[in-house]
Amino acid sequence: RVDEPSTRPPNGSEGHCVLMPRAAAERALPSLLGMGVNSATNLREHAKKMKIGIITDASLDHNDLVVSGILYEKDFPDEVDAIRAEKDQLGMSYELSNVDVEDPGAEVWVLRSFVFTGAAILYKEAAAYQQTAIAAQAELAAVKEDGMSQQILDELKAIQLQLKTMQ
């Protein structure tokens, strides 16, 4: 959510909840494109070296930060199966760098500027914004049907991950 404080302090915030102003989020949106999506085996923390997918689109929908992307099901079948099985209990958390905090002494840190460096899929209660939610569904990647074999088309199947916070 933008313009709302986090439910709990994210890692790296020295125990402060954070607020991402809409203007700062809009400036940083392009940095989400191409960023990795990670997931720890226990779905309770970030696993920055365990990139199981990629973000392909990012936007703001009212106060919701919405990202879409793909998960690498062929390379991480167990992780994708766990996400499918637990999706109602899962949410997301963002990863940032180059963070400029308006007042480091404030109870809630207002982020003036930052760069997105990735995202994690994890249980909602482990996320800084516990209202987040995911919707994972199998979709066939958009391809031109110009004689590609069925095997190639089958290999292009990916998990479309629509991530949107609940209102």
Coordinates of N, CA and C in Angstrom, one line a residue:
R1 N 0.8 -1.2 0.0 CA 0.0 0.0 0.0 C 0.9 1.2 0.0
V2 N 0.5 2.2 -0.8 CA 1.1 3.5 -0.7 C 0.3 4.5 0.2
D3 N 1.0 5.5 0.7 CA 0.4 6.5 1.6 C -0.2 5.9 2.9
E4 N 0.2 4.7 3.2 CA -0.2 4.0 4.5 C 1.0 3.4 5.2
P5 N 1.1 3.5 6.5 CA 2.2 2.9 7.2 C 2.1 1.3 7.1
S6 N 3.3 0.7 7.1 CA 3.4 -0.8 7.1 C 2.7 -1.3 8.4
T7 N 2.3 -2.5 8.3 CA 1.7 -3.2 9.5 C 2.7 -3.5 10.6
R8 N 3.9 -3.8 10.1 CA 5.0 -4.1 11.0 C 6.3 -3.6 10.4
P9 N 7.3 -3.4 11.2 CA 8.6 -2.9 10.6 C 9.2 -3.9 9.6
P10 N 9.6 -3.4 8.5 CA 10.3 -4.3 7.5 C 11.8 -4.5 8.0
N11 N 12.4 -5.6 7.5 CA 13.8 -5.7 7.8 C 14.6 -4.5 7.3
G12 N 15.6 -4.1 8.0 CA 16.4 -3.0 7.6 C 15.9 -1.6 8.1
S13 N 14.7 -1.6 8.7 CA 14.1 -0.3 9.1 C 14.4 0.0 10.6
E14 N 15.3 -0.7 11.2 CA 15.6 -0.4 12.6 C 14.4 -0.4 13.5
G15 N 13.4 -1.2 13.3 CA 12.3 -1.3 14.1 C 11.2 -0.3 13.8
H16 N 11.3 0.5 12.8 CA 10.3 1.5 12.4 C 9.4 0.9 11.3
C17 N 8.1 1.2 11.5 CA 7.2 1.0 10.4 C 7.5 2.0 9.3
V18 N 7.2 1.8 8.1 CA 7.5 2.7 7.0 C 6.3 3.1 6.2
L19 N 6.3 4.3 5.6 CA 5.3 4.8 4.7 C 5.9 5.1 3.4
M20 N 5.3 4.6 2.4 CA 5.8 4.9 1.0 C 4.8 5.9 0.4
P21 N 5.2 7.1 0.3 CA 4.3 8.1 -0.4 C 4.1 7.8 -1.9
R22 N 3.0 8.1 -2.4 CA 2.6 7.7 -3.7 C 3.6 8.3 -4.7
A23 N 4.0 9.6 -4.5 CA 5.0 10.2 -5.5 C 6.3 9.4 -5.5
A24 N 6.8 9.0 -4.4 CA 8.0 8.2 -4.4 C 7.9 6.9 -5.0
A25 N 6.7 6.2 -4.8 CA 6.4 4.9 -5.4 C 6.4 5.1 -6.9
E26 N 5.7 6.1 -7.4 CA 5.6 6.3 -8.8 C 7.0 6.5 -9.5
R27 N 7.8 7.3 -8.8 CA 9.2 7.5 -9.4 C 10.0 6.2 -9.4
A28 N 9.7 5.3 -8.4 CA 10.5 4.0 -8.3 C 9.9 2.9 -9.1
L29 N 8.7 3.0 -9.6 CA 8.0 1.9 -10.3 C 8.9 1.3 -11.4
P30 N 9.5 2.0 -12.3 CA 10.3 1.4 -13.3 C 11.4 0.5 -12.8
S31 N 11.9 0.7 -11.6 CA 13.0 -0.1 -11.1 C 12.5 -1.5 -10.7
L32 N 11.2 -1.7 -10.6 CA 10.6 -3.1 -10.4 C 10.7 -4.0 -11.6
L33 N 10.7 -3.4 -12.8 CA 10.7 -4.2 -14.0 C 12.0 -5.0 -14.2
G34 N 11.8 -6.3 -14.3 CA 13.0 -7.2 -14.4 C 13.6 -7.6 -13.1
M35 N 13.0 -7.2 -12.0 CA 13.6 -7.6 -10.7 C 13.1 -9.0 -10.4
G36 N 14.0 -9.7 -9.6 CA 13.7 -11.1 -9.3 C 12.6 -11.2 -8.1
V37 N 11.9 -12.3 -8.2 CA 11.0 -12.6 -7.1 C 11.6 -13.8 -6.4
N38 N 11.8 -13.7 -5.1 CA 12.4 -14.8 -4.3 C 11.4 -15.4 -3.3
S39 N 11.7 -16.6 -2.9 CA 10.9 -17.2 -1.9 C 11.7 -18.2 -1.1
A40 N 11.7 -18.1 0.2 CA 12.4 -19.1 1.1 C 11.6 -20.4 1.1
T41 N 12.2 -21.5 1.4 CA 11.5 -22.8 1.5 C 10.4 -22.8 2.5
N42 N 10.7 -22.0 3.6 CA 9.7 -22.0 4.7 C 8.6 -20.9 4.5
L43 N 8.7 -20.1 3.4 CA 7.8 -19.0 3.1 C 7.7 -18.0 4.2
R44 N 8.7 -17.9 5.1 CA 8.6 -17.0 6.2 C 9.6 -15.8 6.2
E45 N 10.4 -15.8 5.1 CA 11.5 -14.8 5.1 C 11.9 -14.6 3.6
H46 N 12.7 -13.6 3.4 CA 13.3 -13.3 2.1 C 14.4 -14.3 1.9
A47 N 14.6 -14.7 0.7 CA 15.7 -15.6 0.3 C 16.3 -15.0 -1.0
K48 N 17.1 -13.9 -0.9 CA 17.5 -13.1 -2.0 C 18.3 -13.8 -3.1
K49 N 18.9 -14.9 -2.7 CA 19.6 -15.7 -3.7 C 18.8 -16.9 -4.3
M50 N 17.5 -16.9 -3.9 CA 16.6 -17.9 -4.4 C 15.6 -17.3 -5.4
K51 N 16.0 -16.8 -6.5 CA 15.1 -16.2 -7.5 C 14.3 -17.2 -8.2
I52 N 13.0 -17.2 -7.9 CA 12.1 -18.2 -8.6 C 11.2 -17.6 -9.6
G53 N 11.4 -16.3 -9.9 CA 10.6 -15.6 -10.9 C 11.1 -14.2 -11.2
I54 N 10.3 -13.5 -12.0 CA 10.7 -12.2 -12.4 C 9.5 -11.3 -12.5
I55 N 9.6 -10.0 -12.2 CA 8.5 -9.1 -12.3 C 8.6 -8.5 -13.7
T56 N 7.4 -8.5 -14.4 CA 7.3 -8.0 -15.7 C 6.5 -6.8 -15.9
D57 N 5.7 -6.4 -14.8 CA 4.8 -5.3 -14.9 C 4.6 -4.7 -13.5
A58 N 4.5 -3.4 -13.4 CA 4.3 -2.8 -12.1 C 3.4 -1.5 -12.3
S59 N 2.4 -1.3 -11.4 CA 1.6 -0.2 -11.5 C 1.0 0.1 -10.1
L60 N 0.3 1.3 -10.1 CA -0.4 1.6 -8.9 C -1.9 1.6 -9.2
D61 N -2.7 1.0 -8.4 CA -4.1 1.0 -8.5 C -4.7 1.5 -7.3
H62 N -5.0 2.8 -7.3 CA -5.4 3.6 -6.1 C -4.2 3.5 -5.1
N63 N -4.4 2.9 -4.0 CA -3.3 2.8 -3.0 C -2.6 1.5 -3.1
D64 N -2.9 0.7 -4.0 CA -2.3 -0.6 -4.1 C -1.1 -0.6 -5.1
L65 N 0.0 -1.2 -4.7 CA 1.1 -1.4 -5.6 C 0.9 -2.8 -6.2
V66 N 0.8 -2.9 -7.5 CA 0.4 -4.1 -8.1 C 1.6 -4.5 -9.1
V67 N 2.0 -5.8 -8.9 CA 3.0 -6.3 -9.8 C 2.6 -7.6 -10.4
S68 N 3.0 -7.9 -11.6 CA 2.8 -9.1 -12.3 C 4.1 -9.7 -12.8
G69 N 4.1 -11.0 -13.0 CA 5.3 -11.6 -13.5 C 5.1 -13.1 -13.7
I70 N 6.3 -13.7 -13.8 CA 6.2 -15.2 -14.0 C 7.1 -15.9 -12.9
L71 N 6.7 -17.1 -12.6 CA 7.5 -17.9 -11.7 C 8.1 -19.0 -12.6
Y72 N 9.3 -19.4 -12.3 CA 10.0 -20.5 -13.1 C 9.6 -21.8 -12.6
E73 N 8.4 -22.3 -13.0 CA 7.9 -23.6 -12.5 C 8.7 -24.7 -12.9
K74 N 9.3 -24.7 -14.1 CA 10.1 -25.8 -14.6 C 11.3 -26.0 -13.7
D75 N 11.9 -24.9 -13.3 CA 13.1 -24.9 -12.5 C 12.9 -25.1 -11.0
F76 N 11.7 -24.6 -10.5 CA 11.3 -24.7 -9.1 C 9.9 -25.3 -8.9
P77 N 9.7 -26.5 -9.3 CA 8.4 -27.1 -9.2 C 7.9 -27.2 -7.8
D78 N 8.7 -27.6 -6.9 CA 8.3 -27.7 -5.5 C 7.9 -26.4 -4.9
E79 N 8.6 -25.3 -5.2 CA 8.4 -24.0 -4.6 C 7.1 -23.5 -5.2
V80 N 6.9 -23.7 -6.5 CA 5.6 -23.2 -7.2 C 4.4 -24.0 -6.7
D81 N 4.6 -25.3 -6.5 CA 3.5 -26.1 -5.9 C 3.1 -25.6 -4.5
A82 N 4.1 -25.2 -3.7 CA 3.9 -24.7 -2.3 C 3.2 -23.4 -2.4
I83 N 3.5 -22.6 -3.3 CA 2.9 -21.3 -3.5 C 1.4 -21.5 -3.9
R84 N 1.2 -22.3 -4.8 CA -0.2 -22.6 -5.2 C -1.0 -23.1 -4.1
A85 N -0.4 -24.1 -3.3 CA -1.2 -24.7 -2.2 C -1.5 -23.7 -1.1
E86 N -0.6 -22.7 -0.9 CA -0.7 -21.8 0.3 C -1.1 -20.4 -0.1
K87 N -1.5 -20.2 -1.4 CA -1.7 -18.9 -1.9 C -2.6 -18.0 -1.1
D88 N -3.6 -18.6 -0.5 CA -4.5 -17.7 0.3 C -3.9 -17.2 1.6
Q89 N -2.8 -17.8 2.0 CA -2.1 -17.3 3.2 C -0.9 -16.5 2.9
L90 N -0.6 -16.3 1.6 CA 0.6 -15.7 1.2 C 0.4 -14.2 0.7
G91 N 1.5 -13.5 0.9 CA 1.5 -12.1 0.4 C 2.9 -11.8 -0.1
M92 N 3.2 -10.6 -0.2 CA 4.6 -10.2 -0.7 C 5.2 -9.1 0.1
S93 N 6.5 -9.0 -0.1 CA 7.3 -8.0 0.6 C 8.3 -7.5 -0.5
Y94 N 8.5 -6.2 -0.4 CA 9.4 -5.6 -1.4 C 10.8 -5.5 -0.8
E95 N 11.8 -5.3 -1.7 CA 13.2 -5.1 -1.3 C 13.6 -3.8 -1.9
L96 N 14.3 -3.0 -1.1 CA 14.7 -1.6 -1.5 C 16.2 -1.4 -1.3
S97 N 16.7 -0.4 -2.0 CA 18.0 0.1 -1.7 C 18.0 1.6 -2.0
N98 N 19.1 2.3 -1.7 CA 19.2 3.7 -1.9 C 18.0 4.5 -1.3
V99 N 17.7 4.1 0.0 CA 16.5 4.6 0.7 C 16.9 6.0 1.3
D100 N 16.1 7.0 1.1 CA 16.2 8.3 1.8 C 15.0 8.4 2.6
V101 N 15.2 8.5 4.0 CA 14.2 8.6 4.9 C 14.0 10.1 5.3
E102 N 12.8 10.6 5.3 CA 12.5 12.0 5.7 C 13.0 12.4 7.0
D103 N 12.7 11.6 8.1 CA 13.1 11.9 9.4 C 13.4 10.6 10.1
P104 N 14.7 10.2 10.2 CA 15.1 8.9 10.8 C 14.7 8.8 12.3
G105 N 14.4 9.9 12.9 CA 13.9 9.8 14.3 C 12.5 9.6 14.5
A106 N 11.7 9.7 13.4 CA 10.2 9.5 13.5 C 9.8 8.1 13.8
E107 N 8.7 8.0 14.4 CA 8.2 6.6 14.7 C 7.9 5.8 13.4
V108 N 7.3 6.5 12.4 CA 7.1 5.9 11.1 C 8.0 6.6 10.1
W109 N 8.8 5.8 9.5 CA 9.8 6.4 8.5 C 9.0 6.7 7.2
V110 N 9.0 7.9 6.8 CA 8.5 8.3 5.5 C 9.6 8.2 4.5
L111 N 9.4 7.4 3.4 CA 10.5 7.2 2.4 C 10.4 8.2 1.3
R112 N 11.4 9.1 1.3 CA 11.4 10.2 0.2 C 11.7 9.6 -1.1
S113 N 12.7 8.7 -1.1 CA 13.1 8.1 -2.4 C 13.7 6.7 -2.1
F114 N 13.7 5.9 -3.1 CA 14.3 4.5 -3.0 C 14.3 3.9 -4.4
V115 N 14.9 2.8 -4.5 CA 15.0 1.9 -5.7 C 14.5 0.5 -5.3
F116 N 13.6 0.0 -6.0 CA 13.2 -1.4 -5.8 C 14.3 -2.3 -6.3
T117 N 14.6 -3.3 -5.5 CA 15.6 -4.3 -5.9 C 15.1 -5.7 -6.0
G118 N 13.8 -5.9 -5.8 CA 13.2 -7.2 -5.8 C 12.0 -7.3 -4.9
A119 N 11.5 -8.6 -4.8 CA 10.3 -8.9 -4.0 C 10.4 -10.3 -3.5
A120 N 9.7 -10.6 -2.5 CA 9.6 -11.9 -1.9 C 8.2 -12.3 -1.7
I121 N 7.9 -13.6 -2.0 CA 6.6 -14.2 -1.7 C 6.8 -14.9 -0.3
L122 N 5.9 -14.6 0.6 CA 6.0 -15.2 1.9 C 4.6 -15.1 2.6
Y123 N 4.5 -15.8 3.8 CA 3.3 -15.7 4.5 C 3.0 -14.3 4.9
K124 N 1.7 -13.9 4.9 CA 1.2 -12.6 5.1 C 1.7 -12.1 6.5
E125 N 1.7 -13.0 7.5 CA 2.1 -12.5 8.8 C 3.6 -12.2 8.9
A126 N 4.4 -12.6 8.0 CA 5.8 -12.4 7.9 C 6.1 -11.1 7.1
A127 N 5.1 -10.6 6.4 CA 5.3 -9.4 5.5 C 5.1 -8.1 6.3
A128 N 5.8 -7.1 5.9 CA 5.7 -5.8 6.5 C 4.3 -5.2 6.3
Y129 N 3.7 -5.5 5.1 CA 2.3 -5.1 4.8 C 1.5 -6.4 4.8
Q130 N 0.8 -6.7 5.9 CA 0.2 -8.0 6.1 C -1.1 -8.1 5.3
Q131 N -1.6 -7.0 4.6 CA -2.8 -7.1 3.8 C -2.5 -7.5 2.4
T132 N -1.2 -7.8 2.1 CA -0.9 -8.2 0.7 C -1.5 -9.6 0.4
A133 N -1.7 -9.8 -0.9 CA -2.3 -11.1 -1.3 C -1.7 -11.4 -2.7
I134 N -1.7 -12.7 -3.0 CA -1.3 -13.1 -4.4 C -2.4 -13.9 -5.0
A135 N -2.4 -13.9 -6.3 CA -3.3 -14.7 -7.1 C -2.4 -15.4 -8.2
A136 N -2.2 -16.7 -8.0 CA -1.3 -17.4 -9.0 C -2.2 -18.3 -9.8
Q137 N -1.9 -18.2 -11.1 CA -2.7 -19.1 -12.0 C -1.8 -19.5 -13.2
A138 N -2.0 -20.6 -13.7 CA -1.3 -21.1 -14.9 C -1.8 -20.4 -16.1
E139 N -0.9 -19.9 -16.9 CA -1.2 -19.2 -18.2 C -0.2 -19.6 -19.2
L140 N -0.6 -19.7 -20.4 CA 0.3 -19.9 -21.6 C 0.8 -18.6 -22.0
A141 N 2.1 -18.5 -22.1 CA 2.8 -17.3 -22.6 C 2.2 -16.9 -23.9
A142 N 2.1 -15.6 -24.2 CA 1.6 -15.1 -25.5 C 2.7 -15.4 -26.5
V143 N 2.4 -16.1 -27.6 CA 3.4 -16.4 -28.6 C 2.6 -16.4 -30.0
K144 N 3.4 -16.1 -31.0 CA 2.9 -16.2 -32.4 C 2.8 -17.7 -32.8
E145 N 1.7 -18.1 -33.3 CA 1.6 -19.5 -33.7 C 2.1 -19.6 -35.2
D146 N 3.4 -19.6 -35.4 CA 4.0 -19.6 -36.7 C 4.7 -20.9 -36.9
G147 N 4.1 -22.0 -36.6 CA 4.7 -23.3 -36.8 C 5.5 -23.8 -35.6
M148 N 5.4 -23.2 -34.5 CA 6.1 -23.7 -33.3 C 5.5 -25.0 -32.9
S149 N 6.4 -25.9 -32.5 CA 5.9 -27.3 -32.1 C 5.2 -27.2 -30.8
Q150 N 4.3 -28.1 -30.6 CA 3.6 -28.2 -29.3 C 4.5 -28.3 -28.2
Q151 N 5.6 -29.0 -28.3 CA 6.6 -29.1 -27.3 C 7.1 -27.7 -26.9
I152 N 7.4 -26.9 -27.8 CA 7.9 -25.6 -27.5 C 6.8 -24.8 -26.8
L153 N 5.6 -24.8 -27.4 CA 4.5 -24.1 -26.7 C 4.3 -24.6 -25.3
D154 N 4.4 -25.9 -25.1 CA 4.2 -26.4 -23.7 C 5.3 -25.9 -22.8
E155 N 6.6 -25.8 -23.3 CA 7.7 -25.3 -22.5 C 7.5 -23.8 -22.2
L156 N 6.7 -23.1 -22.9 CA 6.5 -21.7 -22.7 C 5.4 -21.4 -21.6
K157 N 4.8 -22.5 -21.1 CA 3.9 -22.3 -20.0 C 4.6 -21.7 -18.8
A158 N 3.9 -20.7 -18.2 CA 4.5 -20.1 -17.0 C 3.4 -19.9 -16.0
I159 N 3.8 -19.5 -14.8 CA 2.8 -19.1 -13.8 C 2.7 -17.6 -13.8
Q160 N 1.5 -17.1 -14.1 CA 1.2 -15.7 -14.1 C 0.9 -15.3 -12.6
L161 N 1.7 -14.4 -12.1 CA 1.5 -14.0 -10.8 C 1.0 -12.6 -10.7
Q162 N -0.3 -12.5 -10.3 CA -0.9 -11.2 -10.1 C -0.9 -10.9 -8.6
L163 N -0.2 -9.9 -8.3 CA -0.1 -9.5 -6.8 C -0.8 -8.2 -6.6
K164 N -1.7 -8.3 -5.7 CA -2.4 -7.0 -5.4 C -2.8 -7.1 -3.9
T165 N -2.6 -6.0 -3.3 CA -3.0 -5.9 -1.9 C -4.5 -5.9 -1.8
M166 N -5.0 -6.4 -0.7 CA -6.5 -6.5 -0.5 C -6.9 -5.1 0.1
Q167 N -8.0 -4.7 -0.3 CA -8.6 -3.4 0.1 C -9.2 -3.6 1.5

